[in-house]
């Protein structure tokens, strides 16, 4: 019988330490190959990671000049200048502060006129870049990874999706009101994410404890998309003590 790969679980001493551990994994990847392809995530969780990467770049420890990046997702209807678009987020948090080449940074285009063509091209661009070396992920309270909401198939590819009420509610903190949160998004699929050579899922805070437990110790089930990562040979969860607090093992 083949042994199923077990994830590496890192429980950092606190949220800041979790960001440091995650930044270290990215740092290591770039040290091994300065022309790495990074898959990047938005949301509150990775902000501390990007701050550290910028600090290390400014200290001369990191070089992004040969790096290619692909972001997980983008809201449909928001352009790069919109303060809540994920392209804007990435420029603000990372890209504007390091020497990455703008043309080598990819975020799905929320204003694409032909979305089905755009998502096919996004997949092709990932392939042409040689695939993703390290994919950074957050996790939603409902188990979503990127905008793959509960019910998403393990084989799903980059596509247009509807956001659930849970996600609209969770993300409304960034908008004036829940009504202003876009209802649709473009997301990499779970199948796309699973093709990454290394996956680093970072979670912090008590609110993520249950979903983290279910993702690592529950059954692999589309009801909890993050659980579909189980069995990936290069999977690491970086947690703080609060998000790890429901783990049984
Ligand atoms: P958060 O979002 O980092 O803002 O908690 C995570 C996610 O929804 O993937």
PDB file of C-alpha atoms and ligand atoms in Angstrom:
ATOM      1  CA  UNK A   1       0.000   0.000   0.000  1.00  0.00           C
ATOM      2  CA  UNK A   2       1.307   3.467  -0.828  1.00  0.00           C
ATOM      3  CA  UNK A   3       1.793   5.669   2.175  1.00  0.00           C
ATOM      4  CA  UNK A   4      -0.273   8.857   2.031  1.00  0.00           C
ATOM      5  CA  UNK A   5       1.930  11.925   2.457  1.00  0.00           C
ATOM      6  CA  UNK A   6       1.460  13.647   5.798  1.00  0.00           C
ATOM      7  CA  UNK A   7       1.450  17.423   6.022  1.00  0.00           C
ATOM      8  CA  UNK A   8       4.121  19.257   7.966  1.00  0.00           C
ATOM      9  CA  UNK A   9       2.494  21.207  10.795  1.00  0.00           C
ATOM     10  CA  UNK A  10       4.423  24.138  12.226  1.00  0.00           C
ATOM     11  CA  UNK A  11       2.966  25.696  15.372  1.00  0.00           C
ATOM     12  CA  UNK A  12       4.729  29.021  15.801  1.00  0.00           C
ATOM     13  CA  UNK A  13       4.894  30.800  19.144  1.00  0.00           C
ATOM     14  CA  UNK A  14       2.550  33.595  18.050  1.00  0.00           C
ATOM     15  CA  UNK A  15       1.131  35.358  14.984  1.00  0.00           C
ATOM     16  CA  UNK A  16       4.343  37.289  14.303  1.00  0.00           C
ATOM     17  CA  UNK A  17       6.385  34.122  14.562  1.00  0.00           C
ATOM     18  CA  UNK A  18       3.991  32.395  12.137  1.00  0.00           C
ATOM     19  CA  UNK A  19       4.651  35.200   9.646  1.00  0.00           C
ATOM     20  CA  UNK A  20       8.390  34.749  10.180  1.00  0.00           C
ATOM     21  CA  UNK A  21       8.185  30.972   9.617  1.00  0.00           C
ATOM     22  CA  UNK A  22       6.194  31.533   6.419  1.00  0.00           C
ATOM     23  CA  UNK A  23       8.593  34.215   5.187  1.00  0.00           C
ATOM     24  CA  UNK A  24      11.468  31.820   5.920  1.00  0.00           C
ATOM     25  CA  UNK A  25       9.894  29.152   3.682  1.00  0.00           C
ATOM     26  CA  UNK A  26       9.573  31.647   0.823  1.00  0.00           C
ATOM     27  CA  UNK A  27      13.113  32.880   1.493  1.00  0.00           C
ATOM     28  CA  UNK A  28      14.426  29.317   1.308  1.00  0.00           C
ATOM     29  CA  UNK A  29      12.612  28.738  -1.987  1.00  0.00           C
ATOM     30  CA  UNK A  30      14.172  31.869  -3.497  1.00  0.00           C
ATOM     31  CA  UNK A  31      17.592  30.920  -2.185  1.00  0.00           C
ATOM     32  CA  UNK A  32      17.312  27.528  -3.900  1.00  0.00           C
ATOM     33  CA  UNK A  33      16.089  29.099  -7.114  1.00  0.00           C
ATOM     34  CA  UNK A  34      16.089  32.885  -7.584  1.00  0.00           C
ATOM     35  CA  UNK A  35      13.827  32.388 -10.633  1.00  0.00           C
ATOM     36  CA  UNK A  36      11.107  30.658  -8.601  1.00  0.00           C
ATOM     37  CA  UNK A  37       7.430  30.885  -9.440  1.00  0.00           C
ATOM     38  CA  UNK A  38       5.501  31.989  -6.363  1.00  0.00           C
ATOM     39  CA  UNK A  39       1.763  31.638  -5.894  1.00  0.00           C
ATOM     40  CA  UNK A  40       0.555  34.489  -3.701  1.00  0.00           C
ATOM     41  CA  UNK A  41      -2.467  35.143  -1.539  1.00  0.00           C
ATOM     42  CA  UNK A  42      -4.290  38.197  -0.232  1.00  0.00           C
ATOM     43  CA  UNK A  43      -6.326  38.689   2.952  1.00  0.00           C
ATOM     44  CA  UNK A  44      -5.318  39.736   6.441  1.00  0.00           C
ATOM     45  CA  UNK A  45      -3.184  36.689   7.198  1.00  0.00           C
ATOM     46  CA  UNK A  46      -0.222  37.159   4.808  1.00  0.00           C
ATOM     47  CA  UNK A  47       0.280  40.889   5.466  1.00  0.00           C
ATOM     48  CA  UNK A  48       2.966  40.209   8.078  1.00  0.00           C
ATOM     49  CA  UNK A  49       4.710  37.846   5.669  1.00  0.00           C
ATOM     50  CA  UNK A  50       4.887  40.484   2.935  1.00  0.00           C
ATOM     51  CA  UNK A  51       6.184  43.055   5.444  1.00  0.00           C
ATOM     52  CA  UNK A  52       9.047  40.711   6.307  1.00  0.00           C
ATOM     53  CA  UNK A  53       9.826  39.988   2.660  1.00  0.00           C
ATOM     54  CA  UNK A  54      10.019  43.742   1.982  1.00  0.00           C
ATOM     55  CA  UNK A  55      12.299  44.213   5.020  1.00  0.00           C
ATOM     56  CA  UNK A  56      14.570  41.430   3.855  1.00  0.00           C
ATOM     57  CA  UNK A  57      14.658  42.870   0.338  1.00  0.00           C
ATOM     58  CA  UNK A  58      15.595  46.303   1.720  1.00  0.00           C
ATOM     59  CA  UNK A  59      18.309  44.654   3.815  1.00  0.00           C
ATOM     60  CA  UNK A  60      19.758  43.119   0.647  1.00  0.00           C
ATOM     61  CA  UNK A  61      18.881  39.571   1.670  1.00  0.00           C
ATOM     62  CA  UNK A  62      16.308  38.884  -1.030  1.00  0.00           C
ATOM     63  CA  UNK A  63      16.179  39.521  -4.763  1.00  0.00           C
ATOM     64  CA  UNK A  64      12.916  39.336  -6.690  1.00  0.00           C
ATOM     65  CA  UNK A  65      14.296  40.333 -10.091  1.00  0.00           C
ATOM     66  CA  UNK A  66      13.912  36.850 -11.598  1.00  0.00           C
ATOM     67  CA  UNK A  67      10.756  35.856  -9.708  1.00  0.00           C
ATOM     68  CA  UNK A  68       7.409  35.220 -11.393  1.00  0.00           C
ATOM     69  CA  UNK A  69       4.207  35.419  -9.354  1.00  0.00           C
ATOM     70  CA  UNK A  70       0.626  34.248  -9.792  1.00  0.00           C
ATOM     71  CA  UNK A  71      -2.071  35.370  -7.404  1.00  0.00           C
ATOM     72  CA  UNK A  72      -4.901  33.096  -6.428  1.00  0.00           C
ATOM     73  CA  UNK A  73      -7.894  35.266  -7.133  1.00  0.00           C
ATOM     74  CA  UNK A  74      -9.532  38.585  -7.914  1.00  0.00           C
ATOM     75  CA  UNK A  75     -12.967  40.144  -7.556  1.00  0.00           C
ATOM     76  CA  UNK A  76     -14.896  40.474 -10.782  1.00  0.00           C
ATOM     77  CA  UNK A  77     -15.680  44.113 -11.496  1.00  0.00           C
ATOM     78  CA  UNK A  78     -12.762  45.664  -9.596  1.00  0.00           C
ATOM     79  CA  UNK A  79      -9.874  47.132 -11.576  1.00  0.00           C
ATOM     80  CA  UNK A  80      -6.224  47.471 -10.513  1.00  0.00           C
ATOM     81  CA  UNK A  81      -6.774  50.989  -9.135  1.00  0.00           C
ATOM     82  CA  UNK A  82      -9.700  49.988  -6.921  1.00  0.00           C
ATOM     83  CA  UNK A  83      -8.576  50.058  -3.284  1.00  0.00           C
ATOM     84  CA  UNK A  84     -10.103  46.636  -2.577  1.00  0.00           C
ATOM     85  CA  UNK A  85      -8.912  44.842  -5.680  1.00  0.00           C
ATOM     86  CA  UNK A  86      -6.342  42.179  -5.099  1.00  0.00           C
ATOM     87  CA  UNK A  87      -3.991  43.677  -7.701  1.00  0.00           C
ATOM     88  CA  UNK A  88      -4.052  46.885  -5.671  1.00  0.00           C
ATOM     89  CA  UNK A  89      -3.433  44.930  -2.458  1.00  0.00           C
ATOM     90  CA  UNK A  90      -0.410  43.179  -3.944  1.00  0.00           C
ATOM     91  CA  UNK A  91       1.083  46.420  -5.262  1.00  0.00           C
ATOM     92  CA  UNK A  92       0.644  48.049  -1.832  1.00  0.00           C
ATOM     93  CA  UNK A  93       1.815  45.132   0.298  1.00  0.00           C
ATOM     94  CA  UNK A  94       4.669  43.777  -1.806  1.00  0.00           C
ATOM     95  CA  UNK A  95       5.195  44.514  -5.476  1.00  0.00           C
ATOM     96  CA  UNK A  96       5.727  48.300  -5.184  1.00  0.00           C
ATOM     97  CA  UNK A  97       8.426  47.789  -2.549  1.00  0.00           C
ATOM     98  CA  UNK A  98      10.607  45.092  -4.103  1.00  0.00           C
ATOM     99  CA  UNK A  99      12.389  44.627  -7.435  1.00  0.00           C
ATOM    100  CA  UNK A 100       9.902  42.198  -8.967  1.00  0.00           C
ATOM    101  CA  UNK A 101       9.263  42.897 -12.672  1.00  0.00           C
ATOM    102  CA  UNK A 102       5.664  44.098 -13.080  1.00  0.00           C
ATOM    103  CA  UNK A 103       5.182  41.990 -16.241  1.00  0.00           C
ATOM    104  CA  UNK A 104       6.158  38.908 -14.265  1.00  0.00           C
ATOM    105  CA  UNK A 105       3.430  39.463 -11.670  1.00  0.00           C
ATOM    106  CA  UNK A 106       0.063  37.950 -12.522  1.00  0.00           C
ATOM    107  CA  UNK A 107      -3.255  38.606 -10.832  1.00  0.00           C
ATOM    108  CA  UNK A 108      -6.488  37.509 -12.541  1.00  0.00           C
ATOM    109  CA  UNK A 109      -8.049  40.480 -14.334  1.00  0.00           C
ATOM    110  CA  UNK A 110     -11.344  41.372 -12.687  1.00  0.00           C
ATOM    111  CA  UNK A 111     -12.229  43.526 -15.670  1.00  0.00           C
ATOM    112  CA  UNK A 112     -11.569  40.896 -18.369  1.00  0.00           C
ATOM    113  CA  UNK A 113     -14.234  41.181 -21.062  1.00  0.00           C
ATOM    114  CA  UNK A 114     -14.022  37.499 -21.971  1.00  0.00           C
ATOM    115  CA  UNK A 115     -13.660  35.711 -18.637  1.00  0.00           C
ATOM    116  CA  UNK A 116     -13.683  32.151 -19.976  1.00  0.00           C
ATOM    117  CA  UNK A 117     -10.817  33.004 -22.322  1.00  0.00           C
ATOM    118  CA  UNK A 118      -8.973  34.866 -19.586  1.00  0.00           C
ATOM    119  CA  UNK A 119      -9.097  31.932 -17.152  1.00  0.00           C
ATOM    120  CA  UNK A 120      -7.837  29.527 -19.826  1.00  0.00           C
ATOM    121  CA  UNK A 121      -4.963  31.890 -20.562  1.00  0.00           C
ATOM    122  CA  UNK A 122      -4.187  32.205 -16.835  1.00  0.00           C
ATOM    123  CA  UNK A 123      -3.785  28.438 -16.600  1.00  0.00           C
ATOM    124  CA  UNK A 124      -1.604  28.463 -19.722  1.00  0.00           C
ATOM    125  CA  UNK A 125       0.601  31.188 -18.276  1.00  0.00           C
ATOM    126  CA  UNK A 126       1.168  29.118 -15.126  1.00  0.00           C
ATOM    127  CA  UNK A 127       2.143  26.140 -17.291  1.00  0.00           C
ATOM    128  CA  UNK A 128       4.436  28.239 -19.485  1.00  0.00           C
ATOM    129  CA  UNK A 129       6.185  29.580 -16.375  1.00  0.00           C
ATOM    130  CA  UNK A 130       6.937  25.968 -15.420  1.00  0.00           C
ATOM    131  CA  UNK A 131       4.280  25.594 -12.719  1.00  0.00           C
ATOM    132  CA  UNK A 132       4.165  27.063  -9.233  1.00  0.00           C
ATOM    133  CA  UNK A 133       7.080  26.244  -6.922  1.00  0.00           C
ATOM    134  CA  UNK A 134       5.480  27.500  -3.713  1.00  0.00           C
ATOM    135  CA  UNK A 135       1.827  28.434  -3.297  1.00  0.00           C
ATOM    136  CA  UNK A 136       0.928  30.514  -0.257  1.00  0.00           C
ATOM    137  CA  UNK A 137      -2.641  30.069   1.020  1.00  0.00           C
ATOM    138  CA  UNK A 138      -4.915  31.477   3.668  1.00  0.00           C
ATOM    139  CA  UNK A 139      -8.066  29.711   4.771  1.00  0.00           C
ATOM    140  CA  UNK A 140     -11.583  31.066   5.155  1.00  0.00           C
ATOM    141  CA  UNK A 141     -13.716  30.353   8.213  1.00  0.00           C
ATOM    142  CA  UNK A 142     -15.777  28.094   5.960  1.00  0.00           C
ATOM    143  CA  UNK A 143     -12.706  26.256   4.673  1.00  0.00           C
ATOM    144  CA  UNK A 144     -12.416  28.088   1.392  1.00  0.00           C
ATOM    145  CA  UNK A 145      -8.982  28.291  -0.206  1.00  0.00           C
ATOM    146  CA  UNK A 146      -8.673  31.180  -2.633  1.00  0.00           C
ATOM    147  CA  UNK A 147     -12.331  31.634  -3.626  1.00  0.00           C
ATOM    148  CA  UNK A 148     -12.993  27.905  -3.862  1.00  0.00           C
ATOM    149  CA  UNK A 149     -16.070  27.848  -1.674  1.00  0.00           C
ATOM    150  CA  UNK A 150     -17.564  24.709  -0.063  1.00  0.00           C
ATOM    151  CA  UNK A 151     -18.694  22.301  -2.769  1.00  0.00           C
ATOM    152  CA  UNK A 152     -15.745  23.079  -5.069  1.00  0.00           C
ATOM    153  CA  UNK A 153     -14.337  19.977  -6.732  1.00  0.00           C
ATOM    154  CA  UNK A 154     -10.817  18.731  -6.107  1.00  0.00           C
ATOM    155  CA  UNK A 155     -10.231  18.834  -9.866  1.00  0.00           C
ATOM    156  CA  UNK A 156     -11.551  22.395 -10.346  1.00  0.00           C
ATOM    157  CA  UNK A 157      -9.530  24.795 -12.485  1.00  0.00           C
ATOM    158  CA  UNK A 158      -9.272  28.577 -12.704  1.00  0.00           C
ATOM    159  CA  UNK A 159     -12.803  29.870 -13.245  1.00  0.00           C
ATOM    160  CA  UNK A 160     -15.505  32.362 -12.404  1.00  0.00           C
ATOM    161  CA  UNK A 161     -17.251  31.655  -9.077  1.00  0.00           C
ATOM    162  CA  UNK A 162     -20.078  33.067  -6.937  1.00  0.00           C
ATOM    163  CA  UNK A 163     -19.080  34.112  -3.441  1.00  0.00           C
ATOM    164  CA  UNK A 164     -21.037  32.683  -0.517  1.00  0.00           C
ATOM    165  CA  UNK A 165     -22.819  34.875   2.015  1.00  0.00           C
ATOM    166  CA  UNK A 166     -20.276  33.753   4.616  1.00  0.00           C
ATOM    167  CA  UNK A 167     -17.393  35.090   2.523  1.00  0.00           C
ATOM    168  CA  UNK A 168     -19.223  38.289   1.591  1.00  0.00           C
ATOM    169  CA  UNK A 169     -19.854  38.861   5.285  1.00  0.00           C
ATOM    170  CA  UNK A 170     -16.234  38.065   6.264  1.00  0.00           C
ATOM    171  CA  UNK A 171     -14.835  40.372   3.579  1.00  0.00           C
ATOM    172  CA  UNK A 172     -17.296  43.223   4.184  1.00  0.00           C
ATOM    173  CA  UNK A 173     -14.882  44.515   6.837  1.00  0.00           C
ATOM    174  CA  UNK A 174     -12.763  45.851   3.990  1.00  0.00           C
ATOM    175  CA  UNK A 175     -15.674  47.604   2.256  1.00  0.00           C
ATOM    176  CA  UNK A 176     -18.097  50.325   3.363  1.00  0.00           C
ATOM    177  CA  UNK A 177     -20.886  47.768   3.630  1.00  0.00           C
ATOM    178  CA  UNK A 178     -21.667  44.178   2.680  1.00  0.00           C
ATOM    179  CA  UNK A 179     -23.574  45.506  -0.361  1.00  0.00           C
ATOM    180  CA  UNK A 180     -20.314  46.849  -1.782  1.00  0.00           C
ATOM    181  CA  UNK A 181     -18.605  43.443  -1.759  1.00  0.00           C
ATOM    182  CA  UNK A 182     -18.535  41.989  -5.285  1.00  0.00           C
ATOM    183  CA  UNK A 183     -20.656  38.844  -5.694  1.00  0.00           C
ATOM    184  CA  UNK A 184     -18.363  37.094  -8.179  1.00  0.00           C
ATOM    185  CA  UNK A 185     -14.685  36.402  -8.477  1.00  0.00           C
ATOM    186  CA  UNK A 186     -12.076  34.639 -10.577  1.00  0.00           C
ATOM    187  CA  UNK A 187     -10.193  31.987  -8.649  1.00  0.00           C
ATOM    188  CA  UNK A 188      -7.522  29.410  -9.319  1.00  0.00           C
ATOM    189  CA  UNK A 189      -9.128  26.008  -8.926  1.00  0.00           C
ATOM    190  CA  UNK A 190      -8.278  23.431  -6.302  1.00  0.00           C
ATOM    191  CA  UNK A 191      -6.819  21.255  -9.060  1.00  0.00           C
ATOM    192  CA  UNK A 192      -4.638  24.191 -10.113  1.00  0.00           C
ATOM    193  CA  UNK A 193      -3.460  24.741  -6.530  1.00  0.00           C
ATOM    194  CA  UNK A 194      -2.745  21.020  -6.029  1.00  0.00           C
ATOM    195  CA  UNK A 195      -0.299  21.090  -8.954  1.00  0.00           C
ATOM    196  CA  UNK A 196       1.987  23.449  -7.005  1.00  0.00           C
ATOM    197  CA  UNK A 197       5.161  21.712  -5.905  1.00  0.00           C
ATOM    198  CA  UNK A 198       4.879  23.135  -2.409  1.00  0.00           C
ATOM    199  CA  UNK A 199       1.802  24.500  -0.615  1.00  0.00           C
ATOM    200  CA  UNK A 200       2.072  26.620   2.534  1.00  0.00           C
ATOM    201  CA  UNK A 201      -1.223  27.317   4.258  1.00  0.00           C
ATOM    202  CA  UNK A 202      -1.001  29.919   6.987  1.00  0.00           C
ATOM    203  CA  UNK A 203      -3.703  30.477   9.601  1.00  0.00           C
ATOM    204  CA  UNK A 204      -3.789  32.524  12.779  1.00  0.00           C
ATOM    205  CA  UNK A 205      -6.378  33.274  15.447  1.00  0.00           C
ATOM    206  CA  UNK A 206      -9.034  31.388  17.351  1.00  0.00           C
ATOM    207  CA  UNK A 207     -11.669  31.903  14.633  1.00  0.00           C
ATOM    208  CA  UNK A 208      -9.711  29.524  12.368  1.00  0.00           C
ATOM    209  CA  UNK A 209      -9.190  26.778  14.986  1.00  0.00           C
ATOM    210  CA  UNK A 210     -12.159  24.628  14.035  1.00  0.00           C
ATOM    211  CA  UNK A 211     -11.660  24.786  10.307  1.00  0.00           C
ATOM    212  CA  UNK A 212      -7.940  24.070  10.687  1.00  0.00           C
ATOM    213  CA  UNK A 213      -8.756  21.007  12.788  1.00  0.00           C
ATOM    214  CA  UNK A 214     -11.327  19.788  10.248  1.00  0.00           C
ATOM    215  CA  UNK A 215      -8.922  20.408   7.359  1.00  0.00           C
ATOM    216  CA  UNK A 216      -6.120  18.364   8.883  1.00  0.00           C
ATOM    217  CA  UNK A 217      -7.985  15.743  10.904  1.00  0.00           C
ATOM    218  CA  UNK A 218     -11.398  15.474   9.271  1.00  0.00           C
ATOM    219  CA  UNK A 219     -12.254  13.633   6.061  1.00  0.00           C
ATOM    220  CA  UNK A 220     -11.175  15.052   2.690  1.00  0.00           C
ATOM    221  CA  UNK A 221     -14.515  16.426   1.565  1.00  0.00           C
ATOM    222  CA  UNK A 222     -15.521  19.273  -0.783  1.00  0.00           C
ATOM    223  CA  UNK A 223     -17.717  20.540   2.072  1.00  0.00           C
ATOM    224  CA  UNK A 224     -14.411  21.841   3.457  1.00  0.00           C
ATOM    225  CA  UNK A 225     -12.241  22.753   0.441  1.00  0.00           C
ATOM    226  CA  UNK A 226      -9.021  23.013   2.487  1.00  0.00           C
ATOM    227  CA  UNK A 227      -9.399  19.347   3.456  1.00  0.00           C
ATOM    228  CA  UNK A 228      -8.843  18.492  -0.225  1.00  0.00           C
ATOM    229  CA  UNK A 229      -5.194  19.462   0.221  1.00  0.00           C
ATOM    230  CA  UNK A 230      -4.676  16.313   2.331  1.00  0.00           C
ATOM    231  CA  UNK A 231      -2.254  13.925   0.701  1.00  0.00           C
ATOM    232  CA  UNK A 232      -0.341  16.620  -1.209  1.00  0.00           C
ATOM    233  CA  UNK A 233       3.313  15.658  -0.878  1.00  0.00           C
ATOM    234  CA  UNK A 234       4.594  19.178  -0.184  1.00  0.00           C
ATOM    235  CA  UNK A 235       1.971  20.529   2.180  1.00  0.00           C
ATOM    236  CA  UNK A 236       2.854  22.668   5.218  1.00  0.00           C
ATOM    237  CA  UNK A 237       0.422  24.322   7.635  1.00  0.00           C
ATOM    238  CA  UNK A 238       1.932  27.259   9.529  1.00  0.00           C
ATOM    239  CA  UNK A 239      -0.230  28.016  12.571  1.00  0.00           C
ATOM    240  CA  UNK A 240      -0.177  30.107  15.703  1.00  0.00           C
ATOM    241  CA  UNK A 241      -1.184  28.459  19.016  1.00  0.00           C
ATOM    242  CA  UNK A 242      -4.749  29.787  18.733  1.00  0.00           C
ATOM    243  CA  UNK A 243      -5.467  28.408  15.271  1.00  0.00           C
ATOM    244  CA  UNK A 244      -3.816  25.117  16.337  1.00  0.00           C
ATOM    245  CA  UNK A 245      -5.803  24.889  19.575  1.00  0.00           C
ATOM    246  CA  UNK A 246      -8.430  22.399  18.342  1.00  0.00           C
ATOM    247  CA  UNK A 247      -5.942  19.899  16.878  1.00  0.00           C
ATOM    248  CA  UNK A 248      -6.200  16.526  18.575  1.00  0.00           C
ATOM    249  CA  UNK A 249      -2.841  15.055  17.638  1.00  0.00           C
TER     250      UNK A 249
HETATM  251  P1  LIG B   1      -7.959  36.245   6.034  1.00  0.00           P
HETATM  252  O1  LIG B   1      -8.658  35.498   4.836  1.00  0.00           O
HETATM  253  O2  LIG B   1      -6.498  36.030   5.865  1.00  0.00           O
HETATM  254  O3  LIG B   1      -8.330  37.699   5.855  1.00  0.00           O
HETATM  255  O4  LIG B   1      -8.488  35.641   7.281  1.00  0.00           O
HETATM  256  C1  LIG B   1      -8.299  34.207   4.546  1.00  0.00           C
HETATM  257  C2  LIG B   1      -9.088  33.703   3.359  1.00  0.00           C
HETATM  258  O5  LIG B   1     -10.259  34.077   3.219  1.00  0.00           O
HETATM  259  O6  LIG B   1      -8.522  32.932   2.578  1.00  0.00           O
END
